[in-house]
Amino acid sequence: MNKKAFIFDLDGVIVDTAKYHFLAWQKIASELGIEFTPEHNEDLKGVSRVRSLDIILDLGNIQASQDDKNKWLIQKNEDYLSYLVNMNFSEILPGVTPVLQYLKENNQGIALGSASKNARPILEKTGILSYFDVIVDGNDVTNAKPDPEVFLQAANGLKILNENSIVFEDSVAGIQAANIAGMTSIGIGEASILHEAQYIFKDFTFMDMSFIESLIKK
Ligand code: BG6
Ligand code: MG
């Protein structure tokens, strides 16, 4: 049996947390009088917390002191975490668990490749931590997506070549990172946004297990 590395982004791929990031940023933006729409939010997906704030401030042409930035970063994270207090398995996106289960049963490498510094508690709360052989998150990397560092570390941790690695991503930056790494890129979301991906599915329920099988055999 071939062994491949299946690398999952977290927010918007495994769990439905992208909406909470958006709401928390929107609150900060509105306090600063900046218009921040779902379209603007696409540029923040997969992007680190610090970089996300800079993008929002740029949108409003706002220059801020480091003290103010630190204050807003803390505020955003506290607000974001307030949405996660009662988080449980119900927040796992449809079709994800059967894929994780199938990969485990077929002895495939499973890794997380996320920009989030909140990744581990989310995997714990949703009860899926044990599926992951390797976790690379925002605490481990210095270069944010579209830099491929997070996925390179994940494949390396699984001891699998990049060309034998498959990345599931909902962000443009993440798809670009996977492509730069020479990995198979699978977009989860809208084809109009994720058109740089090699394959695109609206969500995991549209993905047949025979597709996963074909990736393993490839
Ligand atoms: C990414 C999200 O997964 O993690 C971004 O797509 C988020 O929206 C980034 O900003 C950092 O997350 P956190 O939890 O460390 O603020
Ligand atoms: Mg994501």
PDB file of C-alpha atoms in Angstrom, residues 32 39 48 53 61 74 89 99 113 125 127 133 135 141 151 161 166 170 181 190 194 211 218:
ATOM      1  CA  LEU A  32     -12.315  51.639  13.780  1.00  0.00           C
ATOM      2  CA  GLU A  39     -15.042  39.668   0.062  1.00  0.00           C
ATOM      3  CA  SER A  48      -1.681  34.990  10.461  1.00  0.00           C
ATOM      4  CA  LEU A  53      -4.720  43.148  11.400  1.00  0.00           C
ATOM      5  CA  ASN A  61      -5.664  53.725   5.694  1.00  0.00           C
ATOM      6  CA  ILE A  74      -5.633  40.605  22.125  1.00  0.00           C
ATOM      7  CA  PHE A  89     -17.757  17.711  17.688  1.00  0.00           C
ATOM      8  CA  VAL A  99     -12.398  10.946   5.425  1.00  0.00           C
ATOM      9  CA  GLY A 113      -1.027  22.455   8.569  1.00  0.00           C
ATOM     10  CA  LYS A 125     -12.549  20.147  22.002  1.00  0.00           C
ATOM     11  CA  GLY A 127     -12.457  15.170  19.796  1.00  0.00           C
ATOM     12  CA  ASP A 133       0.197  12.025  13.447  1.00  0.00           C
ATOM     13  CA  ILE A 135       0.547  18.938  13.961  1.00  0.00           C
ATOM     14  CA  VAL A 141       6.226  28.519  11.636  1.00  0.00           C
ATOM     15  CA  PHE A 151       3.154  22.215   4.675  1.00  0.00           C
ATOM     16  CA  LEU A 161       8.012  13.488  -0.024  1.00  0.00           C
ATOM     17  CA  ILE A 166      -1.978  16.219  -0.573  1.00  0.00           C
ATOM     18  CA  ASP A 170     -10.107  26.733   1.901  1.00  0.00           C
ATOM     19  CA  ALA A 181       5.545  23.090  -2.339  1.00  0.00           C
ATOM     20  CA  GLU A 190     -15.999  28.024  -4.146  1.00  0.00           C
ATOM     21  CA  LEU A 194     -10.046  28.646  -5.344  1.00  0.00           C
ATOM     22  CA  PHE A 211     -11.396   9.892  -5.044  1.00  0.00           C
ATOM     23  CA  LYS A 218      -1.501   7.788  -7.585  1.00  0.00           C
TER      24      LYS A 218
END
